[in-house]
mmCIF file of C-alpha atoms in Angstrom:
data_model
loop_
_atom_site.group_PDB
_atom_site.id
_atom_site.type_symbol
_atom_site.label_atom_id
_atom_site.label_comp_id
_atom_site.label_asym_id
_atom_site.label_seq_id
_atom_site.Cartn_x
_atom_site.Cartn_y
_atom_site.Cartn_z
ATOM 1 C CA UNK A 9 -0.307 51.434 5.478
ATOM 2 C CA UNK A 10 1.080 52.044 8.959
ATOM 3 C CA UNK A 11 -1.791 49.476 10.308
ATOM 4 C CA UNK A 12 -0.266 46.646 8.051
ATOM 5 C CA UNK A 13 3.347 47.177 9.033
ATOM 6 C CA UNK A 14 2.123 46.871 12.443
ATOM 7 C CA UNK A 15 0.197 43.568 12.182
ATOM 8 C CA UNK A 16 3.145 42.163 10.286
ATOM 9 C CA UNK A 17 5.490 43.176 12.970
ATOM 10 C CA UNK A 18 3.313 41.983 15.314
ATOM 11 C CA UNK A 19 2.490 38.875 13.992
ATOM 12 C CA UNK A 20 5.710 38.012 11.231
ATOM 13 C CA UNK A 21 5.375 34.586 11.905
ATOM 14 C CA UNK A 22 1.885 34.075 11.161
ATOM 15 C CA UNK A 23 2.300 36.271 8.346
ATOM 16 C CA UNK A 24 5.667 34.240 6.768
ATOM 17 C CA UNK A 25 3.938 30.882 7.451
ATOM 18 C CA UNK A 26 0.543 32.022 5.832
ATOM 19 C CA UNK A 27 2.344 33.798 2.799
ATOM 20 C CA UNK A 28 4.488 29.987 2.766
ATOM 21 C CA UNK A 29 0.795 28.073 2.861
ATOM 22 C CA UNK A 30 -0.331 29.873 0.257
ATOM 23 C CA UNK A 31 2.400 29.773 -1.869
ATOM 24 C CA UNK A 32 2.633 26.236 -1.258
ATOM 25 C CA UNK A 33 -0.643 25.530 -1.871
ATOM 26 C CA UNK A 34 -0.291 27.261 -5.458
ATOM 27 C CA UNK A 35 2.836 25.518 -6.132
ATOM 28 C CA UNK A 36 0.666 21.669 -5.838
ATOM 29 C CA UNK A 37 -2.515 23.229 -7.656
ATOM 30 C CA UNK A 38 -0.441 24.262 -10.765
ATOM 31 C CA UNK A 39 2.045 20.529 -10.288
ATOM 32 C CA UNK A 40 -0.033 18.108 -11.392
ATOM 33 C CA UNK A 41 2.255 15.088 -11.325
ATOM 34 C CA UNK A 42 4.609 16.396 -8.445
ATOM 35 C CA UNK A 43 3.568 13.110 -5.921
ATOM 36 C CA UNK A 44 4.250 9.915 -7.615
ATOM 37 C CA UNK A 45 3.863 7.498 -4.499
ATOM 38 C CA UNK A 46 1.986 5.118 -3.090
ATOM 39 C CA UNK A 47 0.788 4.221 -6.425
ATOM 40 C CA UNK A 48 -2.826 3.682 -5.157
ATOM 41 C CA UNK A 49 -2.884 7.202 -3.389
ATOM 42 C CA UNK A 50 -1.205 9.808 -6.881
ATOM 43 C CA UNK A 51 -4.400 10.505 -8.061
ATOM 44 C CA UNK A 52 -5.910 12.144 -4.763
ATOM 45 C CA UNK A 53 -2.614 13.733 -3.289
ATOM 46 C CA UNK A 54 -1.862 15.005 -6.784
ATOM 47 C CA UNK A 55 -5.243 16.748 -6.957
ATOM 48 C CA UNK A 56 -6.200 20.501 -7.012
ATOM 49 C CA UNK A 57 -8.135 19.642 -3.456
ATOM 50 C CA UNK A 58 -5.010 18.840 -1.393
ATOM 51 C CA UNK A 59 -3.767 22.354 -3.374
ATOM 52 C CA UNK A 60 -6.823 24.135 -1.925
ATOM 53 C CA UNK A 61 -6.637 23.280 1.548
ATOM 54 C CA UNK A 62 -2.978 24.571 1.245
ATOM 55 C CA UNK A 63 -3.970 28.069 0.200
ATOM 56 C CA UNK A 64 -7.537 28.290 2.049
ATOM 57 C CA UNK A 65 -5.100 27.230 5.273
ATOM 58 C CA UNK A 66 -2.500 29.930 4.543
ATOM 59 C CA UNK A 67 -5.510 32.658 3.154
ATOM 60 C CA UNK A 68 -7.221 32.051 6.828
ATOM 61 C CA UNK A 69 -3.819 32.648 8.767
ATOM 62 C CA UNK A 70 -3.321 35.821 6.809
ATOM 63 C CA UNK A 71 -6.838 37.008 7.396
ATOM 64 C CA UNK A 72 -6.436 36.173 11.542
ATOM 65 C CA UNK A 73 -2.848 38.356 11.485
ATOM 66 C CA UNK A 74 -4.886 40.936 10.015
ATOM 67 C CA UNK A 75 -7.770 41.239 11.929
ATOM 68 C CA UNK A 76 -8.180 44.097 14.843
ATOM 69 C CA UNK A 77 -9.490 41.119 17.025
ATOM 70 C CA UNK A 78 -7.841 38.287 16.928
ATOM 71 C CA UNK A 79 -9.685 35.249 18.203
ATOM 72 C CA UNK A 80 -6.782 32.752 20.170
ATOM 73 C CA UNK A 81 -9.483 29.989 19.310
ATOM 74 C CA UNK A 82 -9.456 30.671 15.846
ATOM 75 C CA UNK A 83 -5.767 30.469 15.613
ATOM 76 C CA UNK A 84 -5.375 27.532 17.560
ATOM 77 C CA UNK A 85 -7.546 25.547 14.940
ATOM 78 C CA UNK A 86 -5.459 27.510 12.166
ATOM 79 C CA UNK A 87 -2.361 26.350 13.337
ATOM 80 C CA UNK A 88 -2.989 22.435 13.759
ATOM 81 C CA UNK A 89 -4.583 22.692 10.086
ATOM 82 C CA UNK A 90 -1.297 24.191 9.428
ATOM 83 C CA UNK A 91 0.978 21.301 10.867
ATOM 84 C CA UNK A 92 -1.039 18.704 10.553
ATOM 85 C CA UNK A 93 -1.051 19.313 6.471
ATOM 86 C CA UNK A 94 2.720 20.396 6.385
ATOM 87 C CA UNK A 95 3.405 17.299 8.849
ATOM 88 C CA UNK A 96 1.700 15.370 5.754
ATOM 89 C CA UNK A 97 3.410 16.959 2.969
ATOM 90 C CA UNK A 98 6.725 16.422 4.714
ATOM 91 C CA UNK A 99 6.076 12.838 5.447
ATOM 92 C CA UNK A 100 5.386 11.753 1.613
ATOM 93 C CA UNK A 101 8.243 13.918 0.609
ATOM 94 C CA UNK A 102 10.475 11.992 2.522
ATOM 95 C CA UNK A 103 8.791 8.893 1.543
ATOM 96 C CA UNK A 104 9.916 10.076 -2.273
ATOM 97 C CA UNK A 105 13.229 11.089 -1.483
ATOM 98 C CA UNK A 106 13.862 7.250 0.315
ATOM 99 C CA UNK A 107 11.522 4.934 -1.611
ATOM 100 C CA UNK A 108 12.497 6.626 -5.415
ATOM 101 C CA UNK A 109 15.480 8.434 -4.223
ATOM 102 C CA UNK A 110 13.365 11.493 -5.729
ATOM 103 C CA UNK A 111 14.898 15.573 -4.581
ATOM 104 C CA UNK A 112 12.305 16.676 -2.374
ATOM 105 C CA UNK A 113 12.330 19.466 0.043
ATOM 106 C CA UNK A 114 11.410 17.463 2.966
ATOM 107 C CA UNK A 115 13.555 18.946 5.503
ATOM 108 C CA UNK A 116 12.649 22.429 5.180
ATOM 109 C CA UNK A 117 9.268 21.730 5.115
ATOM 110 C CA UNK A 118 10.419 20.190 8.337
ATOM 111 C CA UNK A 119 11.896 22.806 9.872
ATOM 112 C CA UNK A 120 8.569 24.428 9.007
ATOM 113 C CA UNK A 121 6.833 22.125 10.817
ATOM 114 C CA UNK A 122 8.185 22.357 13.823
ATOM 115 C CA UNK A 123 8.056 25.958 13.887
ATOM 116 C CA UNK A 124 4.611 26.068 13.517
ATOM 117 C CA UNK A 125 4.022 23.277 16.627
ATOM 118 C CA UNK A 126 6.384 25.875 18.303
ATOM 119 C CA UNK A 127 4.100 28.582 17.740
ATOM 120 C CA UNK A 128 0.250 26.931 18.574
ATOM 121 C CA UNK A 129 2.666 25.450 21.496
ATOM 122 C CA UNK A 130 3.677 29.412 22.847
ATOM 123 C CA UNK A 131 0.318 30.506 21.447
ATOM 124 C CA UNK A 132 -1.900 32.250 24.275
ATOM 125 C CA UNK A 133 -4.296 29.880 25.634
ATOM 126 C CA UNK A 134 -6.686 32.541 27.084
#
């Protein structure tokens, strides 16, 4: 128990943004009519897939901030899977909340974003 207090302390962001994946990822599997723009595009963003890559994205950043050795490589390719799919979700969220005038969380989801560019930004390189 000690190990996984450790891990989180020592990687809480990792932790927080794969727990936020996941949950995310969840969230659109279970909503199957949450995008409803472009018109040509609903039936692929609204499908369990784009739900998947969500959770297998936040799954594999939980597994890395639980590993003994943690691989900088692997966690730079986790983290632009990361943004670029919450960069995507925030951009047709805001799409919905100008083009139908639709409540979306876009700005949070944001804010997440840029934390996570933040992160593979200060990431070690080595």
């Amino acid at each position: 128990m000690n190990y996984l207090f450790y891990k989180i302390k020592q990687n809480p962001f990792h932790v927080t943004i794969g727990l936020t994946m996941l949950l995310t990822g969840i969230f659109l599997i279970t909503h199957d009519r949450y995008f409803q723009w472009p018109p040509l595009a609903v039936w692929f963003l609204n499908d369990d897939i784009v739900g998947g890559l969500f959770s297998l994205t936040g799954i594999a950043m939980l597994i890395w901030a639980f590993l003994r050795h943690q691989n900088t490589s692997a966690d730079h390719v986790i983290l632009i899977i990361a943004s670029t799919l919450m960069m995507l979700l925030t951009a047709f969220q805001f799409l919905h909340w100008v083009i139908l005038g639709l409540d979306m969380p876009w700005i949070s989801n944001l804010c997440l974003t840029l934390i996570i560019n933040i992160l593979a930004y200060r990431s070690d390189a080595s």
